[in-house]
Amino acid sequence: MTTFKIKSWPWKEVFGESSFEDGEPVEAPEEEFEKVIDQFIGMIITHPKKKSKSDELASQDEINNFAGDAGIPTLDDVQYKQLKPDKKMNMVKIPIWKKSLLGDFTSKKKKPDAKIAGSILKKMKDEVKEMQTKMEAEIKKRAEEAAKLKLMNAFFDASKAGNVESLGEQLKANEWLLNVQHPQKGMGTPAMAAVREKQMDSLKFFLDKKCDLTIEDSFNYTALNWANDDDLEDFIKVLKEAGCPLGAGSDDEDDSEEEFNAADVIA
């Protein structure tokens, strides 16, 4: 085992070690180190959350957005300053940063012993590959969540508008929408949205489709709680006949301010 001290982010954090086994000699190690560093930096400048258009600049937030997706430690303010960002823009100049990263492994004073260069390169390549895999998985996950949210929004809009025809078409394509709880609407259901917007046609559509009336939102309300709050006697009657229970949320007048805020979220 040969010791090689690594100081630069992210290699210091992801390696978690400073001793390396002797490996096979590497031809042109400088070129190999540059390739893996280029691949690492390339993931940062092509990351979907990178807002700056220039491929030669990156902010702390942009680097950390990548790091979060790649599953590596993010940069705190002290660590970011060690990358020597431009003082006026407070952004890292990529070419200068790359030169610094590369120098840690190729400069005469810092480069590792030839017998462990191969082991370090292998470790770096493995880590970059893992970063790539994790980053792509997170990006795919966000895209899927965004697509799902778009479907939920369209379904809730149809419920609030009483557009039964659209509800039927959407539900036929995605059955899971019937009882979905919207994360941006207090975890309310389409049936709750129908009650809040006083859309009896939508509510009856959901009841006909055997929606789950026992679901409680983040305020521990069911559709019946919302009908009670607004004194919607016709909705209360229909919901009770359908077996809708009251949720654990309070209907007391003392909680009127909380209920008003809850109504805003659901609507």
mmCIF file of N, CA and C in Angstrom, residues 81-187:
data_model
loop_
_atom_site.group_PDB
_atom_site.id
_atom_site.type_symbol
_atom_site.label_atom_id
_atom_site.label_comp_id
_atom_site.label_asym_id
_atom_site.label_seq_id
_atom_site.Cartn_x
_atom_site.Cartn_y
_atom_site.Cartn_z
ATOM 1 N N LYS A 81 -15.058 28.217 -1.484
ATOM 2 C CA LYS A 81 -14.016 29.239 -1.594
ATOM 3 C C LYS A 81 -12.674 28.620 -1.987
ATOM 4 N N GLN A 82 -12.482 27.366 -1.600
ATOM 5 C CA GLN A 82 -11.236 26.677 -1.960
ATOM 6 C C GLN A 82 -11.141 26.416 -3.461
ATOM 7 N N LEU A 83 -12.281 26.503 -4.152
ATOM 8 C CA LEU A 83 -12.267 26.359 -5.608
ATOM 9 C C LEU A 83 -11.892 27.672 -6.285
ATOM 10 N N LYS A 84 -11.694 28.713 -5.468
ATOM 11 C CA LYS A 84 -11.276 30.034 -5.922
ATOM 12 C C LYS A 84 -12.224 30.629 -6.971
ATOM 13 N N PRO A 85 -13.491 30.818 -6.589
ATOM 14 C CA PRO A 85 -14.444 31.431 -7.528
ATOM 15 C C PRO A 85 -14.075 32.884 -7.810
ATOM 16 N N ASP A 86 -14.508 33.375 -8.956
ATOM 17 C CA ASP A 86 -14.290 34.762 -9.314
ATOM 18 C C ASP A 86 -14.943 35.659 -8.255
ATOM 19 N N LYS A 87 -14.225 36.640 -7.772
ATOM 20 C CA LYS A 87 -14.722 37.471 -6.675
ATOM 21 C C LYS A 87 -15.914 38.326 -7.077
ATOM 22 N N LYS A 88 -15.958 38.799 -8.306
ATOM 23 C CA LYS A 88 -17.062 39.647 -8.747
ATOM 24 C C LYS A 88 -18.334 38.830 -8.994
ATOM 25 N N MET A 89 -18.197 37.732 -9.710
ATOM 26 C CA MET A 89 -19.356 36.919 -10.061
ATOM 27 C C MET A 89 -19.671 35.849 -9.023
ATOM 28 N N ASN A 90 -18.676 35.551 -8.192
ATOM 29 C CA ASN A 90 -18.779 34.449 -7.228
ATOM 30 C C ASN A 90 -19.123 33.135 -7.943
ATOM 31 N N MET A 91 -18.502 32.960 -9.095
ATOM 32 C CA MET A 91 -18.681 31.734 -9.863
ATOM 33 C C MET A 91 -17.317 31.141 -10.205
ATOM 34 N N VAL A 92 -17.271 29.827 -10.250
ATOM 35 C CA VAL A 92 -16.027 29.147 -10.582
ATOM 36 C C VAL A 92 -15.791 29.207 -12.082
ATOM 37 N N LYS A 93 -14.584 29.543 -12.461
ATOM 38 C CA LYS A 93 -14.205 29.496 -13.869
ATOM 39 C C LYS A 93 -13.727 28.081 -14.165
ATOM 40 N N ILE A 94 -14.512 27.368 -14.956
ATOM 41 C CA ILE A 94 -14.282 25.946 -15.201
ATOM 42 C C ILE A 94 -12.868 25.639 -15.700
ATOM 43 N N PRO A 95 -12.339 26.348 -16.696
ATOM 44 C CA PRO A 95 -10.992 26.026 -17.172
ATOM 45 C C PRO A 95 -9.927 26.117 -16.073
ATOM 46 N N ILE A 96 -10.065 27.142 -15.212
ATOM 47 C CA ILE A 96 -9.098 27.307 -14.120
ATOM 48 C C ILE A 96 -9.269 26.191 -13.098
ATOM 49 N N TRP A 97 -10.527 25.845 -12.790
ATOM 50 C CA TRP A 97 -10.790 24.767 -11.830
ATOM 51 C C TRP A 97 -10.260 23.441 -12.376
ATOM 52 N N LYS A 98 -10.500 23.194 -13.656
ATOM 53 C CA LYS A 98 -10.012 21.950 -14.262
ATOM 54 C C LYS A 98 -8.495 21.864 -14.158
ATOM 55 N N LYS A 99 -7.835 22.974 -14.431
ATOM 56 C CA LYS A 99 -6.369 22.991 -14.351
ATOM 57 C C LYS A 99 -5.897 22.652 -12.954
ATOM 58 N N SER A 100 -6.613 23.174 -11.957
ATOM 59 C CA SER A 100 -6.259 22.898 -10.558
ATOM 60 C C SER A 100 -6.493 21.430 -10.213
ATOM 61 N N LEU A 101 -7.649 20.895 -10.629
ATOM 62 C CA LEU A 101 -7.953 19.484 -10.375
ATOM 63 C C LEU A 101 -6.927 18.576 -11.032
ATOM 64 N N LEU A 102 -6.602 18.890 -12.268
ATOM 65 C CA LEU A 102 -5.650 18.072 -13.007
ATOM 66 C C LEU A 102 -4.262 18.143 -12.386
ATOM 67 N N GLY A 103 -3.911 19.336 -11.899
ATOM 68 C CA GLY A 103 -2.595 19.508 -11.294
ATOM 69 C C GLY A 103 -2.387 18.648 -10.063
ATOM 70 N N ASP A 104 -3.482 18.353 -9.339
ATOM 71 C CA ASP A 104 -3.366 17.510 -8.146
ATOM 72 C C ASP A 104 -2.885 16.097 -8.477
ATOM 73 N N PHE A 105 -3.043 15.708 -9.738
ATOM 74 C CA PHE A 105 -2.676 14.339 -10.122
ATOM 75 C C PHE A 105 -1.569 14.265 -11.177
ATOM 76 N N THR A 106 -1.210 15.429 -11.753
ATOM 77 C CA THR A 106 -0.233 15.386 -12.848
ATOM 78 C C THR A 106 0.976 16.297 -12.681
ATOM 79 N N SER A 107 0.913 17.270 -11.776
ATOM 80 C CA SER A 107 2.057 18.170 -11.615
ATOM 81 C C SER A 107 3.239 17.416 -11.006
ATOM 82 N N LYS A 108 4.413 17.881 -11.277
ATOM 83 C CA LYS A 108 5.624 17.189 -10.813
ATOM 84 C C LYS A 108 5.657 17.036 -9.295
ATOM 85 N N LYS A 109 5.185 18.068 -8.600
ATOM 86 C CA LYS A 109 5.239 18.041 -7.141
ATOM 87 C C LYS A 109 4.119 17.215 -6.515
ATOM 88 N N LYS A 110 2.989 17.113 -7.199
ATOM 89 C CA LYS A 110 1.819 16.477 -6.582
ATOM 90 C C LYS A 110 1.465 15.107 -7.144
ATOM 91 N N LYS A 111 1.896 14.794 -8.339
ATOM 92 C CA LYS A 111 1.419 13.572 -8.988
ATOM 93 C C LYS A 111 1.791 12.328 -8.180
ATOM 94 N N PRO A 112 0.943 11.299 -8.225
ATOM 95 C CA PRO A 112 1.190 10.077 -7.456
ATOM 96 C C PRO A 112 2.326 9.257 -8.048
ATOM 97 N N ASP A 113 2.850 8.385 -7.233
ATOM 98 C CA ASP A 113 3.876 7.453 -7.685
ATOM 99 C C ASP A 113 3.307 6.633 -8.842
ATOM 100 N N ALA A 114 4.130 6.365 -9.818
ATOM 101 C CA ALA A 114 3.678 5.643 -11.011
ATOM 102 C C ALA A 114 3.050 4.302 -10.682
ATOM 103 N N LYS A 115 3.488 3.650 -9.605
ATOM 104 C CA LYS A 115 2.985 2.312 -9.293
ATOM 105 C C LYS A 115 1.555 2.320 -8.737
ATOM 106 N N ILE A 116 1.057 3.495 -8.304
ATOM 107 C CA ILE A 116 -0.325 3.550 -7.804
ATOM 108 C C ILE A 116 -1.241 4.412 -8.686
ATOM 109 N N ALA A 117 -0.649 5.001 -9.728
ATOM 110 C CA ALA A 117 -1.453 5.855 -10.613
ATOM 111 C C ALA A 117 -2.620 5.073 -11.200
ATOM 112 N N GLY A 118 -2.373 3.831 -11.578
ATOM 113 C CA GLY A 118 -3.433 2.995 -12.150
ATOM 114 C C GLY A 118 -4.546 2.734 -11.161
ATOM 115 N N SER A 119 -4.195 2.480 -9.897
ATOM 116 C CA SER A 119 -5.200 2.219 -8.856
ATOM 117 C C SER A 119 -6.051 3.462 -8.597
ATOM 118 N N ILE A 120 -5.409 4.628 -8.582
ATOM 119 C CA ILE A 120 -6.143 5.875 -8.358
ATOM 120 C C ILE A 120 -7.076 6.155 -9.528
ATOM 121 N N LEU A 121 -6.577 5.952 -10.745
ATOM 122 C CA LEU A 121 -7.402 6.172 -11.927
ATOM 123 C C LEU A 121 -8.620 5.253 -11.939
ATOM 124 N N LYS A 122 -8.406 3.994 -11.600
ATOM 125 C CA LYS A 122 -9.521 3.044 -11.571
ATOM 126 C C LYS A 122 -10.573 3.485 -10.565
ATOM 127 N N LYS A 123 -10.104 3.922 -9.399
ATOM 128 C CA LYS A 123 -11.020 4.389 -8.364
ATOM 129 C C LYS A 123 -11.797 5.614 -8.851
ATOM 130 N N MET A 124 -11.111 6.531 -9.503
ATOM 131 C CA MET A 124 -11.770 7.734 -10.005
ATOM 132 C C MET A 124 -12.797 7.391 -11.079
ATOM 133 N N LYS A 125 -12.430 6.509 -11.996
ATOM 134 C CA LYS A 125 -13.349 6.113 -13.060
ATOM 135 C C LYS A 125 -14.582 5.428 -12.495
ATOM 136 N N ASP A 126 -14.376 4.571 -11.509
ATOM 137 C CA ASP A 126 -15.507 3.874 -10.873
ATOM 138 C C ASP A 126 -16.434 4.868 -10.188
ATOM 139 N N GLU A 127 -15.838 5.850 -9.508
ATOM 140 C CA GLU A 127 -16.640 6.848 -8.798
ATOM 141 C C GLU A 127 -17.423 7.719 -9.783
ATOM 142 N N VAL A 128 -16.789 8.119 -10.875
ATOM 143 C CA VAL A 128 -17.459 8.947 -11.878
ATOM 144 C C VAL A 128 -18.602 8.168 -12.523
ATOM 145 N N LYS A 129 -18.373 6.898 -12.776
ATOM 146 C CA LYS A 129 -19.420 6.054 -13.360
ATOM 147 C C LYS A 129 -20.617 5.959 -12.424
ATOM 148 N N GLU A 130 -20.336 5.806 -11.135
ATOM 149 C CA GLU A 130 -21.418 5.739 -10.149
ATOM 150 C C GLU A 130 -22.154 7.075 -10.051
ATOM 151 N N MET A 131 -21.401 8.176 -10.103
ATOM 152 C CA MET A 131 -22.028 9.499 -10.095
ATOM 153 C C MET A 131 -22.985 9.627 -11.274
ATOM 154 N N GLN A 132 -22.520 9.208 -12.438
ATOM 155 C CA GLN A 132 -23.324 9.300 -13.665
ATOM 156 C C GLN A 132 -24.613 8.504 -13.525
ATOM 157 N N THR A 133 -24.483 7.287 -12.998
ATOM 158 C CA THR A 133 -25.657 6.417 -12.828
ATOM 159 C C THR A 133 -26.672 7.037 -11.882
ATOM 160 N N LYS A 134 -26.192 7.533 -10.743
ATOM 161 C CA LYS A 134 -27.092 8.129 -9.755
ATOM 162 C C LYS A 134 -27.728 9.407 -10.289
ATOM 163 N N MET A 135 -26.943 10.222 -10.977
ATOM 164 C CA MET A 135 -27.459 11.469 -11.518
ATOM 165 C C MET A 135 -28.557 11.203 -12.543
ATOM 166 N N GLU A 136 -28.318 10.277 -13.437
ATOM 167 C CA GLU A 136 -29.308 9.953 -14.464
ATOM 168 C C GLU A 136 -30.588 9.412 -13.846
ATOM 169 N N ALA A 137 -30.441 8.623 -12.767
ATOM 170 C CA ALA A 137 -31.614 8.067 -12.084
ATOM 171 C C ALA A 137 -32.445 9.176 -11.445
ATOM 172 N N GLU A 138 -31.778 10.161 -10.833
ATOM 173 C CA GLU A 138 -32.482 11.263 -10.196
ATOM 174 C C GLU A 138 -33.173 12.154 -11.226
ATOM 175 N N ILE A 139 -32.489 12.399 -12.335
ATOM 176 C CA ILE A 139 -33.077 13.219 -13.395
ATOM 177 C C ILE A 139 -34.307 12.530 -13.974
ATOM 178 N N LYS A 140 -34.208 11.225 -14.174
ATOM 179 C CA LYS A 140 -35.341 10.449 -14.685
ATOM 180 C C LYS A 140 -36.498 10.463 -13.695
ATOM 181 N N LYS A 141 -36.169 10.333 -12.416
ATOM 182 C CA LYS A 141 -37.193 10.343 -11.374
ATOM 183 C C LYS A 141 -37.941 11.668 -11.356
ATOM 184 N N ARG A 142 -37.213 12.778 -11.471
ATOM 185 C CA ARG A 142 -37.850 14.098 -11.477
ATOM 186 C C ARG A 142 -38.743 14.267 -12.696
ATOM 187 N N ALA A 143 -38.265 13.777 -13.828
ATOM 188 C CA ALA A 143 -39.057 13.888 -15.053
ATOM 189 C C ALA A 143 -40.358 13.096 -14.926
ATOM 190 N N GLU A 144 -40.270 11.917 -14.327
ATOM 191 C CA GLU A 144 -41.463 11.094 -14.128
ATOM 192 C C GLU A 144 -42.431 11.757 -13.154
ATOM 193 N N GLU A 145 -41.875 12.356 -12.087
ATOM 194 C CA GLU A 145 -42.712 13.047 -11.109
ATOM 195 C C GLU A 145 -43.396 14.258 -11.732
ATOM 196 N N ALA A 146 -42.660 14.977 -12.595
ATOM 197 C CA ALA A 146 -43.234 16.145 -13.267
ATOM 198 C C ALA A 146 -44.365 15.724 -14.206
ATOM 199 N N ALA A 147 -44.162 14.621 -14.913
ATOM 200 C CA ALA A 147 -45.193 14.123 -15.827
ATOM 201 C C ALA A 147 -46.432 13.682 -15.046
ATOM 202 N N LYS A 148 -46.184 13.042 -13.892
ATOM 203 C CA LYS A 148 -47.296 12.590 -13.055
ATOM 204 C C LYS A 148 -48.057 13.784 -12.491
ATOM 205 N N LEU A 149 -47.320 14.810 -12.082
ATOM 206 C CA LEU A 149 -47.953 16.012 -11.532
ATOM 207 C C LEU A 149 -48.803 16.703 -12.593
ATOM 208 N N LYS A 150 -48.331 16.700 -13.816
ATOM 209 C CA LYS A 150 -49.086 17.299 -14.917
ATOM 210 C C LYS A 150 -50.420 16.583 -15.116
ATOM 211 N N LEU A 151 -50.403 15.262 -15.011
ATOM 212 C CA LEU A 151 -51.636 14.480 -15.141
ATOM 213 C C LEU A 151 -52.586 14.772 -13.980
ATOM 214 N N MET A 152 -52.030 14.872 -12.780
ATOM 215 C CA MET A 152 -52.853 15.183 -11.609
ATOM 216 C C MET A 152 -53.507 16.556 -11.750
ATOM 217 N N ASN A 153 -52.729 17.543 -12.197
ATOM 218 C CA ASN A 153 -53.264 18.893 -12.344
ATOM 219 C C ASN A 153 -54.429 18.923 -13.327
ATOM 220 N N ALA A 154 -54.275 18.209 -14.428
ATOM 221 C CA ALA A 154 -55.343 18.181 -15.441
ATOM 222 C C ALA A 154 -56.593 17.516 -14.881
ATOM 223 N N PHE A 155 -56.404 16.462 -14.095
ATOM 224 C CA PHE A 155 -57.549 15.738 -13.522
ATOM 225 C C PHE A 155 -58.260 16.590 -12.480
ATOM 226 N N PHE A 156 -57.513 17.272 -11.640
ATOM 227 C CA PHE A 156 -58.108 18.147 -10.625
ATOM 228 C C PHE A 156 -58.811 19.330 -11.279
ATOM 229 N N ASP A 157 -58.218 19.855 -12.353
ATOM 230 C CA ASP A 157 -58.854 20.970 -13.063
ATOM 231 C C ASP A 157 -60.209 20.541 -13.623
ATOM 232 N N ALA A 158 -60.255 19.330 -14.160
ATOM 233 C CA ALA A 158 -61.513 18.814 -14.710
ATOM 234 C C ALA A 158 -62.537 18.606 -13.600
ATOM 235 N N SER A 159 -62.067 18.142 -12.441
ATOM 236 C CA SER A 159 -62.962 17.949 -11.304
ATOM 237 C C SER A 159 -63.542 19.278 -10.843
ATOM 238 N N LYS A 160 -62.699 20.293 -10.744
ATOM 239 C CA LYS A 160 -63.126 21.610 -10.271
ATOM 240 C C LYS A 160 -64.041 22.318 -11.272
ATOM 241 N N ALA A 161 -63.929 21.911 -12.542
ATOM 242 C CA ALA A 161 -64.754 22.525 -13.583
ATOM 243 C C ALA A 161 -66.030 21.741 -13.849
ATOM 244 N N GLY A 162 -66.162 20.574 -13.234
ATOM 245 C CA GLY A 162 -67.339 19.743 -13.461
ATOM 246 C C GLY A 162 -67.345 19.106 -14.842
ATOM 247 N N ASN A 163 -66.173 18.939 -15.429
ATOM 248 C CA ASN A 163 -66.057 18.374 -16.773
ATOM 249 C C ASN A 163 -66.004 16.847 -16.679
ATOM 250 N N VAL A 164 -67.170 16.240 -16.581
ATOM 251 C CA VAL A 164 -67.263 14.791 -16.396
ATOM 252 C C VAL A 164 -66.716 14.031 -17.602
ATOM 253 N N GLU A 165 -66.932 14.562 -18.783
ATOM 254 C CA GLU A 165 -66.435 13.890 -19.985
ATOM 255 C C GLU A 165 -64.913 13.772 -19.951
ATOM 256 N N SER A 166 -64.253 14.862 -19.583
ATOM 257 C CA SER A 166 -62.795 14.853 -19.488
ATOM 258 C C SER A 166 -62.325 13.926 -18.365
ATOM 259 N N LEU A 167 -63.051 13.933 -17.241
ATOM 260 C CA LEU A 167 -62.708 13.041 -16.134
ATOM 261 C C LEU A 167 -62.736 11.580 -16.589
ATOM 262 N N GLY A 168 -63.747 11.238 -17.339
ATOM 263 C CA GLY A 168 -63.872 9.868 -17.812
ATOM 264 C C GLY A 168 -62.744 9.474 -18.731
ATOM 265 N N GLU A 169 -62.378 10.369 -19.636
ATOM 266 C CA GLU A 169 -61.293 10.081 -20.571
ATOM 267 C C GLU A 169 -59.956 9.933 -19.840
ATOM 268 N N GLN A 170 -59.723 10.831 -18.894
ATOM 269 C CA GLN A 170 -58.460 10.788 -18.161
ATOM 270 C C GLN A 170 -58.366 9.556 -17.262
ATOM 271 N N LEU A 171 -59.486 9.208 -16.632
ATOM 272 C CA LEU A 171 -59.493 8.058 -15.734
ATOM 273 C C LEU A 171 -59.320 6.758 -16.518
ATOM 274 N N LYS A 172 -59.852 6.714 -17.712
ATOM 275 C CA LYS A 172 -59.709 5.526 -18.556
ATOM 276 C C LYS A 172 -58.231 5.293 -18.879
ATOM 277 N N ALA A 173 -57.501 6.389 -19.078
ATOM 278 C CA ALA A 173 -56.078 6.285 -19.414
ATOM 279 C C ALA A 173 -55.209 6.046 -18.187
ATOM 280 N N ASN A 174 -55.655 6.555 -17.029
ATOM 281 C CA ASN A 174 -54.853 6.431 -15.802
ATOM 282 C C ASN A 174 -55.779 6.208 -14.604
ATOM 283 N N GLU A 175 -56.061 4.952 -14.305
ATOM 284 C CA GLU A 175 -57.002 4.617 -13.239
ATOM 285 C C GLU A 175 -56.553 5.112 -11.869
ATOM 286 N N TRP A 176 -55.248 5.248 -11.672
ATOM 287 C CA TRP A 176 -54.716 5.659 -10.373
ATOM 288 C C TRP A 176 -55.152 7.081 -9.980
ATOM 289 N N LEU A 177 -55.632 7.856 -10.954
ATOM 290 C CA LEU A 177 -56.029 9.237 -10.661
ATOM 291 C C LEU A 177 -57.269 9.326 -9.769
ATOM 292 N N LEU A 178 -58.077 8.281 -9.723
ATOM 293 C CA LEU A 178 -59.341 8.337 -8.980
ATOM 294 C C LEU A 178 -59.145 8.730 -7.524
ATOM 295 N N ASN A 179 -58.178 8.137 -6.872
ATOM 296 C CA ASN A 179 -57.967 8.401 -5.438
ATOM 297 C C ASN A 179 -56.636 9.073 -5.143
ATOM 298 N N VAL A 180 -56.037 9.662 -6.172
ATOM 299 C CA VAL A 180 -54.726 10.270 -5.967
ATOM 300 C C VAL A 180 -54.821 11.445 -5.000
ATOM 301 N N GLN A 181 -53.796 11.600 -4.168
ATOM 302 C CA GLN A 181 -53.715 12.725 -3.233
ATOM 303 C C GLN A 181 -52.679 13.707 -3.765
ATOM 304 N N HIS A 182 -53.138 14.919 -4.047
ATOM 305 C CA HIS A 182 -52.287 15.916 -4.696
ATOM 306 C C HIS A 182 -51.315 16.528 -3.686
ATOM 307 N N PRO A 183 -50.007 16.390 -3.908
ATOM 308 C CA PRO A 183 -49.014 16.913 -2.952
ATOM 309 C C PRO A 183 -48.996 18.423 -2.844
ATOM 310 N N GLN A 184 -49.526 19.108 -3.851
ATOM 311 C CA GLN A 184 -49.544 20.575 -3.819
ATOM 312 C C GLN A 184 -50.910 21.135 -3.422
ATOM 313 N N LYS A 185 -51.817 20.256 -3.062
ATOM 314 C CA LYS A 185 -53.158 20.681 -2.656
ATOM 315 C C LYS A 185 -53.545 20.021 -1.334
ATOM 316 N N GLY A 186 -52.588 20.069 -0.401
ATOM 317 C CA GLY A 186 -52.862 19.553 0.932
ATOM 318 C C GLY A 186 -53.167 18.075 0.964
ATOM 319 N N MET A 187 -52.656 17.330 -0.016
ATOM 320 C CA MET A 187 -52.912 15.887 -0.122
ATOM 321 C C MET A 187 -54.404 15.593 -0.286
#
